[in-house]
């Protein structure tokens, strides 16, 4: 039958081998199929690399406003309410975007503090203006080698293209004016571990180079080696290694053996961690998270899991599936008390924060090497825009003056 409207939920940073802007591509295909009269409204992840094709194919898009992402339900409800009001004839959403030549470092993308918080506060204030329907900040996903990689802003107004473009212009200018603060703070492994060892209270070491949610292998051992070399007690790390899980299960709980754990996917994330381990326990690795957490998942399964411990009190959780550390249930399902550790390594940047800040007094971002390293300047890009900050630090951006058109042009960084 006939559709009244289409609600969509693209991530916004999907890339394929044949189409780099996948979300822009399928949204354009959807628009051609639906025609110009059926409203298409949806949500975006703030890590989206927004493209002009995504904007022109839809009537309104709204991005999550939190990182870690805790408001996905609210943004889904917002998109649905925009659809209801559109179909009732109460509003006529039009949107515009500003594409500053800027890539915000992944370490600087925490929304609850500077440098992001002031920008989000301005976006919230804009939503109170007469005629404004929504404002969004797209922080960007720096691990996608596409022309659209980088940060952007999006504004939706009620039937007023000029207002939408003006809001996008102002929000984009504010983002651009703060570009120096978005470089990120990069702390090397030795500095981070030595600093963490002196802190009182529990410390979460965020392993940015082996960020499972960003696409890393999850078996990076560099922080585990640093802890091993210093013989730091009451430390915890999780590594993906199904082979070791099988070996530990075959040996049995209580067995003591020499194992080579992790570091097997490639040569970018550290060599295997070799040590004498005692098998503390074997578990099914299934657990549930009752609270809103990054990604919105409730039921999780990291596969068959072995808990190992060294003589100097390093606990290594070994999983047979790569596990995104967004829930303390990952530890408690294996009879581990997160609060009992001084150092906890979490393979992520901001996604683990919502869970780990409940037990950790300190959160330390570590600039580990790897496929998700926070050091963007060390990554090789073939398709990104030139010039672009911070790769070309002298980049200038002067967007065109906003003007009202039914389908605004994409030149000069405004769409």
Tab-separated table of C-alpha atoms in Angstrom:
chain	number	residue	atom	x	y	z
A	1	UNK	CA	0.000	0.000	0.000
A	2	UNK	CA	0.852	3.679	-0.120
A	3	UNK	CA	3.315	4.939	2.482
A	4	UNK	CA	2.640	8.199	4.302
A	5	UNK	CA	6.306	8.670	5.170
A	6	UNK	CA	9.559	6.813	5.724
A	7	UNK	CA	11.512	6.818	8.991
A	8	UNK	CA	15.186	5.963	8.457
A	9	UNK	CA	18.135	5.270	10.752
A	10	UNK	CA	21.400	5.495	8.806
A	11	UNK	CA	24.599	5.529	10.834
A	12	UNK	CA	26.162	8.020	8.456
A	13	UNK	CA	29.700	6.612	8.199
A	14	UNK	CA	29.062	3.386	6.302
A	15	UNK	CA	31.653	2.620	3.612
A	16	UNK	CA	31.743	-0.200	1.066
A	17	UNK	CA	34.372	-1.325	-1.406
A	18	UNK	CA	32.305	-0.068	-4.328
A	19	UNK	CA	30.493	2.963	-2.835
A	20	UNK	CA	32.291	5.156	-0.322
A	21	UNK	CA	29.239	7.204	0.760
A	22	UNK	CA	26.939	4.223	1.310
A	23	UNK	CA	24.353	6.068	3.414
A	24	UNK	CA	24.118	8.916	0.918
A	25	UNK	CA	23.758	6.373	-1.882
A	26	UNK	CA	20.896	4.345	-0.400
A	27	UNK	CA	19.080	7.438	0.834
A	28	UNK	CA	19.204	8.853	-2.715
A	29	UNK	CA	17.868	5.538	-4.040
A	30	UNK	CA	15.079	5.698	-1.467
A	31	UNK	CA	14.206	9.255	-2.494
A	32	UNK	CA	13.979	8.251	-6.163
A	33	UNK	CA	11.693	5.386	-5.231
A	34	UNK	CA	9.511	7.411	-2.830
A	35	UNK	CA	9.261	10.518	-4.976
A	36	UNK	CA	9.372	14.108	-3.806
A	37	UNK	CA	6.085	14.188	-1.880
A	38	UNK	CA	6.681	11.458	0.730
A	39	UNK	CA	8.638	12.803	3.738
A	40	UNK	CA	11.837	10.970	4.683
A	41	UNK	CA	12.924	11.733	8.244
A	42	UNK	CA	15.478	9.993	10.435
A	43	UNK	CA	18.332	9.834	12.879
A	44	UNK	CA	22.103	9.892	12.501
A	45	UNK	CA	24.966	8.769	14.685
A	46	UNK	CA	27.105	11.797	15.634
A	47	UNK	CA	30.089	9.920	14.179
A	48	UNK	CA	28.495	10.280	10.748
A	49	UNK	CA	30.597	11.714	7.953
A	50	UNK	CA	27.681	13.794	6.697
A	51	UNK	CA	27.378	14.162	2.921
A	52	UNK	CA	25.340	16.505	0.696
A	53	UNK	CA	23.585	13.397	-0.690
A	54	UNK	CA	22.300	12.478	2.790
A	55	UNK	CA	20.977	16.005	3.274
A	56	UNK	CA	19.328	16.431	-0.118
A	57	UNK	CA	17.646	13.002	0.018
A	58	UNK	CA	15.852	13.645	3.311
A	59	UNK	CA	13.462	16.195	4.784
A	60	UNK	CA	14.964	16.142	8.282
A	61	UNK	CA	17.751	14.334	10.090
A	62	UNK	CA	18.645	14.583	13.766
A	63	UNK	CA	21.824	13.223	15.367
A	64	UNK	CA	22.318	11.795	18.831
A	65	UNK	CA	23.531	14.539	21.158
A	66	UNK	CA	25.641	12.409	23.464
A	67	UNK	CA	28.971	10.616	23.202
A	68	UNK	CA	28.914	8.035	24.709
A	69	UNK	CA	25.557	7.630	22.910
A	70	UNK	CA	22.875	7.533	25.592
A	71	UNK	CA	20.005	9.410	23.917
A	72	UNK	CA	19.267	7.177	20.937
A	73	UNK	CA	15.747	6.469	22.180
A	74	UNK	CA	15.020	10.192	22.609
A	75	UNK	CA	16.304	11.049	19.128
A	76	UNK	CA	14.241	8.239	17.626
A	77	UNK	CA	11.188	9.664	19.362
A	78	UNK	CA	12.112	13.147	18.095
A	79	UNK	CA	12.321	11.909	14.505
A	80	UNK	CA	8.992	10.114	14.871
A	81	UNK	CA	7.345	13.225	16.315
A	82	UNK	CA	8.688	15.332	13.431
A	83	UNK	CA	7.103	12.809	11.067
A	84	UNK	CA	3.748	12.899	12.882
A	85	UNK	CA	3.656	16.697	12.852
A	86	UNK	CA	4.659	16.770	9.181
A	87	UNK	CA	1.909	14.357	8.169
A	88	UNK	CA	-0.639	16.361	10.165
A	89	UNK	CA	0.377	19.481	8.271
A	90	UNK	CA	1.595	21.255	11.419
A	91	UNK	CA	5.158	21.742	10.129
A	92	UNK	CA	7.104	21.607	6.864
A	93	UNK	CA	10.703	20.702	7.726
A	94	UNK	CA	13.557	22.001	5.568
A	95	UNK	CA	17.219	21.468	6.410
A	96	UNK	CA	20.652	22.831	5.669
A	97	UNK	CA	24.189	21.740	6.534
A	98	UNK	CA	27.569	23.400	6.865
A	99	UNK	CA	30.693	21.426	5.962
A	100	UNK	CA	33.727	23.090	7.495
A	101	UNK	CA	37.024	21.563	6.285
A	102	UNK	CA	37.666	20.178	9.766
A	103	UNK	CA	38.205	16.770	11.333
A	104	UNK	CA	37.654	16.623	15.093
A	105	UNK	CA	40.068	14.248	16.802
A	106	UNK	CA	38.340	11.187	18.243
A	107	UNK	CA	39.797	11.937	21.688
A	108	UNK	CA	38.144	15.379	21.687
A	109	UNK	CA	34.662	14.037	20.878
A	110	UNK	CA	33.360	13.750	24.452
A	111	UNK	CA	30.112	15.727	24.623
A	112	UNK	CA	29.853	16.299	28.379
A	113	UNK	CA	32.897	18.582	28.677
A	114	UNK	CA	34.982	21.029	26.683
A	115	UNK	CA	35.867	21.302	23.873
A	116	UNK	CA	32.547	19.837	22.635
A	117	UNK	CA	30.189	20.980	25.391
A	118	UNK	CA	30.094	24.722	24.504
A	119	UNK	CA	29.221	23.838	20.907
A	120	UNK	CA	26.392	21.561	22.031
A	121	UNK	CA	25.133	24.276	24.367
A	122	UNK	CA	24.949	26.715	21.452
A	123	UNK	CA	23.089	24.132	19.360
A	124	UNK	CA	20.579	23.683	22.207
A	125	UNK	CA	20.079	27.459	22.458
A	126	UNK	CA	19.421	27.652	18.714
A	127	UNK	CA	16.661	25.082	19.018
A	128	UNK	CA	14.758	27.587	21.166
A	129	UNK	CA	14.599	30.110	18.308
A	130	UNK	CA	11.264	30.701	16.604
A	131	UNK	CA	10.909	28.411	13.605
A	132	UNK	CA	13.747	26.090	14.603
A	133	UNK	CA	12.953	22.369	14.665
A	134	UNK	CA	16.308	20.701	15.229
A	135	UNK	CA	20.066	21.260	15.280
A	136	UNK	CA	22.725	18.564	15.102
A	137	UNK	CA	26.493	18.278	15.361
A	138	UNK	CA	28.227	15.575	13.358
A	139	UNK	CA	31.560	14.906	14.999
A	140	UNK	CA	32.727	12.634	12.185
A	141	UNK	CA	34.398	9.239	11.926
A	142	UNK	CA	38.108	9.705	11.166
A	143	UNK	CA	38.747	6.047	10.253
A	144	UNK	CA	36.771	6.234	7.001
A	145	UNK	CA	38.853	7.202	3.978
A	146	UNK	CA	36.165	9.107	2.086
A	147	UNK	CA	35.752	12.576	0.665
A	148	UNK	CA	33.149	13.350	3.338
A	149	UNK	CA	35.387	12.434	6.286
A	150	UNK	CA	35.237	15.188	8.874
A	151	UNK	CA	32.837	17.205	10.956
A	152	UNK	CA	29.664	19.060	9.991
A	153	UNK	CA	26.538	20.669	11.423
A	154	UNK	CA	22.905	20.299	10.431
A	155	UNK	CA	19.884	22.540	11.067
A	156	UNK	CA	16.179	21.932	10.446
A	157	UNK	CA	13.635	24.770	10.273
A	158	UNK	CA	9.878	24.960	9.757
A	159	UNK	CA	9.303	25.908	6.138
A	160	UNK	CA	12.090	28.511	6.156
A	161	UNK	CA	15.203	27.559	4.116
A	162	UNK	CA	16.845	30.870	4.989
A	163	UNK	CA	16.543	30.184	8.718
A	164	UNK	CA	17.896	26.663	8.291
A	165	UNK	CA	20.901	27.980	6.368
A	166	UNK	CA	21.461	30.781	8.879
A	167	UNK	CA	21.485	28.358	11.824
A	168	UNK	CA	23.843	26.004	9.980
A	169	UNK	CA	26.073	28.965	9.110
A	170	UNK	CA	26.284	30.206	12.706
A	171	UNK	CA	26.807	26.755	14.212
A	172	UNK	CA	29.386	25.876	11.573
A	173	UNK	CA	31.270	29.108	12.151
A	174	UNK	CA	31.376	28.422	15.897
A	175	UNK	CA	32.711	24.917	15.289
A	176	UNK	CA	35.372	26.296	12.948
A	177	UNK	CA	36.399	29.029	15.404
A	178	UNK	CA	37.155	26.335	18.009
A	179	UNK	CA	39.196	24.136	15.664
A	180	UNK	CA	42.448	24.399	17.644
A	181	UNK	CA	40.727	22.907	20.687
A	182	UNK	CA	39.657	19.866	18.664
A	183	UNK	CA	43.192	18.566	18.048
A	184	UNK	CA	42.907	16.125	20.951
A	185	UNK	CA	45.251	15.321	23.820
A	186	UNK	CA	47.532	12.418	22.964
A	187	UNK	CA	49.398	10.671	25.810
A	188	UNK	CA	51.842	7.885	25.005
A	189	UNK	CA	51.777	4.475	26.685
A	190	UNK	CA	54.701	4.927	29.087
A	191	UNK	CA	53.524	8.339	30.277
A	192	UNK	CA	49.961	7.144	30.728
A	193	UNK	CA	50.810	3.962	32.642
A	194	UNK	CA	53.345	5.665	34.890
A	195	UNK	CA	50.856	8.431	35.607
A	196	UNK	CA	48.052	5.954	36.309
A	197	UNK	CA	50.250	3.986	38.717
A	198	UNK	CA	50.552	7.072	40.941
A	199	UNK	CA	46.841	7.842	41.105
A	200	UNK	CA	44.725	6.928	44.083
A	201	UNK	CA	41.491	5.186	43.293
A	202	UNK	CA	40.602	3.104	40.267
A	203	UNK	CA	41.893	4.158	36.847
A	204	UNK	CA	40.405	3.309	33.462
A	205	UNK	CA	43.061	3.253	30.745
A	206	UNK	CA	41.247	3.858	27.449
A	207	UNK	CA	43.093	1.982	24.709
A	208	UNK	CA	42.304	4.227	21.731
A	209	UNK	CA	44.423	2.363	19.163
A	210	UNK	CA	42.536	-0.888	19.797
A	211	UNK	CA	39.043	0.597	19.867
A	212	UNK	CA	36.766	-2.389	19.240
A	213	UNK	CA	33.763	-0.186	18.441
A	214	UNK	CA	35.835	1.606	15.816
A	215	UNK	CA	36.816	-1.600	14.022
A	216	UNK	CA	39.995	-2.780	15.749
A	217	UNK	CA	40.867	-6.452	16.380
A	218	UNK	CA	40.464	-6.347	20.167
A	219	UNK	CA	43.626	-8.341	20.819
A	220	UNK	CA	46.035	-5.417	21.234
A	221	UNK	CA	48.583	-6.187	23.944
A	222	UNK	CA	50.619	-2.996	24.225
A	223	UNK	CA	49.058	-1.784	27.483
A	224	UNK	CA	49.144	-5.322	28.905
A	225	UNK	CA	52.885	-5.475	28.149
A	226	UNK	CA	53.430	-2.119	29.877
A	227	UNK	CA	51.630	-3.414	32.977
A	228	UNK	CA	53.537	-6.696	32.816
A	229	UNK	CA	56.932	-4.970	32.583
A	230	UNK	CA	56.175	-2.862	35.659
A	231	UNK	CA	54.539	-5.756	37.556
A	232	UNK	CA	51.619	-3.489	38.476
A	233	UNK	CA	49.140	-5.318	40.747
A	234	UNK	CA	45.322	-5.304	40.649
A	235	UNK	CA	45.178	-4.726	36.906
A	236	UNK	CA	42.651	-5.989	34.348
A	237	UNK	CA	42.680	-6.274	30.557
A	238	UNK	CA	40.408	-8.036	28.069
A	239	UNK	CA	41.869	-9.705	24.951
A	240	UNK	CA	40.266	-11.496	22.030
A	241	UNK	CA	41.871	-14.921	21.520
A	242	UNK	CA	39.570	-17.911	20.906
A	243	UNK	CA	42.541	-20.277	20.656
A	244	UNK	CA	43.679	-19.471	24.194
A	245	UNK	CA	40.107	-19.869	25.478
A	246	UNK	CA	40.140	-23.416	24.138
A	247	UNK	CA	43.539	-24.109	25.708
A	248	UNK	CA	42.435	-22.791	29.091
A	249	UNK	CA	39.197	-24.755	29.013
A	250	UNK	CA	41.064	-27.936	28.118
A	251	UNK	CA	43.478	-27.392	31.005
A	252	UNK	CA	40.656	-26.739	33.469
A	253	UNK	CA	40.012	-24.299	36.306
A	254	UNK	CA	42.953	-24.111	38.684
A	255	UNK	CA	45.472	-25.219	36.080
A	256	UNK	CA	48.696	-23.277	35.760
A	257	UNK	CA	50.330	-23.015	32.365
A	258	UNK	CA	52.395	-20.804	30.101
A	259	UNK	CA	50.220	-19.142	27.491
A	260	UNK	CA	50.707	-16.715	24.625
A	261	UNK	CA	47.675	-14.410	24.650
A	262	UNK	CA	46.478	-11.883	22.066
A	263	UNK	CA	48.522	-10.074	19.438
A	264	UNK	CA	47.657	-12.557	16.711
A	265	UNK	CA	45.483	-10.593	14.252
A	266	UNK	CA	48.262	-8.452	12.788
A	267	UNK	CA	51.522	-6.753	13.710
A	268	UNK	CA	50.032	-3.331	14.515
A	269	UNK	CA	48.780	-3.903	18.048
A	270	UNK	CA	51.650	-5.546	19.903
A	271	UNK	CA	53.093	-9.069	20.146
A	272	UNK	CA	51.381	-11.859	22.116
A	273	UNK	CA	51.524	-11.554	25.894
A	274	UNK	CA	53.499	-14.529	27.173
A	275	UNK	CA	53.348	-15.387	30.854
A	276	UNK	CA	52.534	-18.041	33.420
A	277	UNK	CA	48.793	-17.963	34.072
A	278	UNK	CA	46.415	-19.641	36.445
A	279	UNK	CA	42.997	-20.436	34.999
A	280	UNK	CA	40.592	-18.712	37.383
A	281	UNK	CA	37.357	-19.573	35.606
A	282	UNK	CA	35.554	-20.494	32.366
A	283	UNK	CA	32.251	-18.763	31.501
A	284	UNK	CA	29.697	-18.580	28.692
A	285	UNK	CA	30.287	-14.817	28.261
A	286	UNK	CA	26.617	-13.827	28.060
A	287	UNK	CA	25.266	-10.885	30.008
A	288	UNK	CA	22.651	-8.136	30.005
A	289	UNK	CA	22.973	-4.396	30.568
A	290	UNK	CA	19.922	-2.850	32.302
A	291	UNK	CA	20.961	0.805	31.851
A	292	UNK	CA	21.251	3.007	28.744
A	293	UNK	CA	24.757	2.556	27.405
A	294	UNK	CA	26.655	3.431	24.240
A	295	UNK	CA	25.095	1.630	21.303
A	296	UNK	CA	21.838	0.853	23.078
A	297	UNK	CA	22.442	-2.893	23.335
A	298	UNK	CA	20.916	-4.825	26.210
A	299	UNK	CA	21.806	-8.479	25.522
A	300	UNK	CA	25.475	-9.169	24.838
A	301	UNK	CA	27.502	-12.269	24.080
A	302	UNK	CA	31.301	-12.297	24.020
A	303	UNK	CA	31.406	-16.050	23.528
A	304	UNK	CA	33.180	-18.618	25.638
A	305	UNK	CA	35.402	-16.705	28.063
A	306	UNK	CA	38.439	-17.635	30.163
A	307	UNK	CA	39.659	-15.589	33.124
A	308	UNK	CA	43.418	-15.913	33.696
A	309	UNK	CA	45.642	-14.425	36.379
A	310	UNK	CA	49.396	-13.951	36.729
A	311	UNK	CA	51.435	-14.241	39.920
A	312	UNK	CA	51.748	-10.441	40.084
A	313	UNK	CA	47.941	-10.025	39.976
A	314	UNK	CA	47.271	-9.113	36.340
A	315	UNK	CA	43.838	-10.461	35.404
A	316	UNK	CA	43.362	-11.206	31.715
A	317	UNK	CA	39.867	-11.889	30.426
A	318	UNK	CA	40.127	-13.811	27.151
A	319	UNK	CA	37.074	-13.898	24.886
A	320	UNK	CA	36.217	-15.972	21.838
A	321	UNK	CA	34.267	-13.084	20.280
A	322	UNK	CA	35.412	-9.477	20.017
A	323	UNK	CA	33.755	-7.564	22.824
A	324	UNK	CA	32.786	-3.882	22.921
A	325	UNK	CA	33.468	-2.696	26.525
A	326	UNK	CA	30.297	-0.697	27.181
A	327	UNK	CA	28.979	-2.635	30.175
A	328	UNK	CA	30.414	-3.695	33.525
A	329	UNK	CA	28.356	-6.836	33.026
A	330	UNK	CA	31.287	-8.010	30.945
A	331	UNK	CA	33.216	-8.410	34.206
A	332	UNK	CA	30.473	-9.327	36.634
A	333	UNK	CA	29.228	-12.175	34.415
A	334	UNK	CA	32.641	-13.736	35.019
A	335	UNK	CA	32.526	-13.182	38.786
A	336	UNK	CA	34.915	-10.221	38.636
A	337	UNK	CA	34.320	-7.137	40.767
A	338	UNK	CA	35.236	-4.040	38.684
A	339	UNK	CA	35.770	-1.993	41.849
A	340	UNK	CA	38.452	-4.411	43.052
A	341	UNK	CA	40.945	-3.330	40.379
A	342	UNK	CA	43.294	-0.357	40.420
A	343	UNK	CA	43.884	-0.373	36.639
A	344	UNK	CA	41.219	-1.395	34.129
A	345	UNK	CA	42.028	-1.324	30.417
A	346	UNK	CA	38.995	-0.604	28.203
A	347	UNK	CA	39.409	-0.851	24.450
A	348	UNK	CA	37.634	2.296	23.370
A	349	UNK	CA	37.668	6.083	23.553
A	350	UNK	CA	34.398	7.463	24.933
A	351	UNK	CA	31.997	4.544	24.498
A	352	UNK	CA	33.172	2.770	27.705
A	353	UNK	CA	32.881	5.913	29.830
A	354	UNK	CA	29.187	5.621	30.741
A	355	UNK	CA	29.809	2.232	32.355
A	356	UNK	CA	33.341	2.606	33.710
A	357	UNK	CA	32.931	5.998	35.363
A	358	UNK	CA	30.694	4.284	37.921
A	359	UNK	CA	33.742	2.497	39.370
A	360	UNK	CA	36.739	4.514	38.127
A	361	UNK	CA	37.797	7.791	39.680
A	362	UNK	CA	40.150	8.516	36.779
A	363	UNK	CA	39.789	8.126	33.005
A	364	UNK	CA	43.073	8.247	31.061
A	365	UNK	CA	43.115	8.235	27.259
A	366	UNK	CA	46.144	6.414	25.880
A	367	UNK	CA	47.435	7.102	22.375
A	368	UNK	CA	48.241	3.521	21.496
A	369	UNK	CA	49.152	2.690	17.896
A	370	UNK	CA	46.803	0.562	15.823
A	371	UNK	CA	44.096	0.769	13.197
A	372	UNK	CA	42.081	3.153	15.397
A	373	UNK	CA	44.951	5.289	16.636
A	374	UNK	CA	43.837	8.720	17.817
A	375	UNK	CA	46.763	10.262	15.942
A	376	UNK	CA	44.920	11.154	12.729
A	377	UNK	CA	48.058	12.685	11.244
A	378	UNK	CA	49.651	9.231	11.136
A	379	UNK	CA	46.823	7.745	9.050
A	380	UNK	CA	47.009	7.518	5.273
A	381	UNK	CA	44.075	8.998	3.363
A	382	UNK	CA	43.552	8.693	-0.361
A	383	UNK	CA	40.163	10.340	-0.768
A	384	UNK	CA	39.784	13.037	1.899
A	385	UNK	CA	39.278	16.692	1.046
A	386	UNK	CA	42.243	19.057	0.640
A	387	UNK	CA	42.990	21.324	2.364
A	388	UNK	CA	41.606	20.250	5.719
A	389	UNK	CA	42.390	21.064	9.341
A	390	UNK	CA	44.397	19.725	11.186
A	391	UNK	CA	46.177	17.957	8.318
A	392	UNK	CA	46.835	21.302	6.661
A	393	UNK	CA	46.899	23.626	9.704
A	394	UNK	CA	46.766	26.819	7.633
A	395	UNK	CA	43.434	25.871	6.053
A	396	UNK	CA	40.983	28.767	5.718
A	397	UNK	CA	37.201	28.559	5.489
A	398	UNK	CA	34.853	31.393	4.598
A	399	UNK	CA	31.404	29.948	3.821
A	400	UNK	CA	29.085	31.761	1.459
A	401	UNK	CA	26.433	34.047	2.910
A	402	UNK	CA	23.264	32.012	3.538
A	403	UNK	CA	20.396	32.634	1.171
A	404	UNK	CA	16.955	31.134	0.717
A	405	UNK	CA	16.463	28.627	-2.086
A	406	UNK	CA	14.239	25.546	-2.213
A	407	UNK	CA	17.272	23.332	-2.858
A	408	UNK	CA	20.354	25.182	-1.575
A	409	UNK	CA	23.625	24.666	-3.461
A	410	UNK	CA	26.476	22.677	-1.959
A	411	UNK	CA	29.256	25.117	-2.817
A	412	UNK	CA	31.398	26.943	-0.259
A	413	UNK	CA	30.706	24.456	2.460
A	414	UNK	CA	26.963	24.988	2.787
A	415	UNK	CA	24.273	22.610	1.644
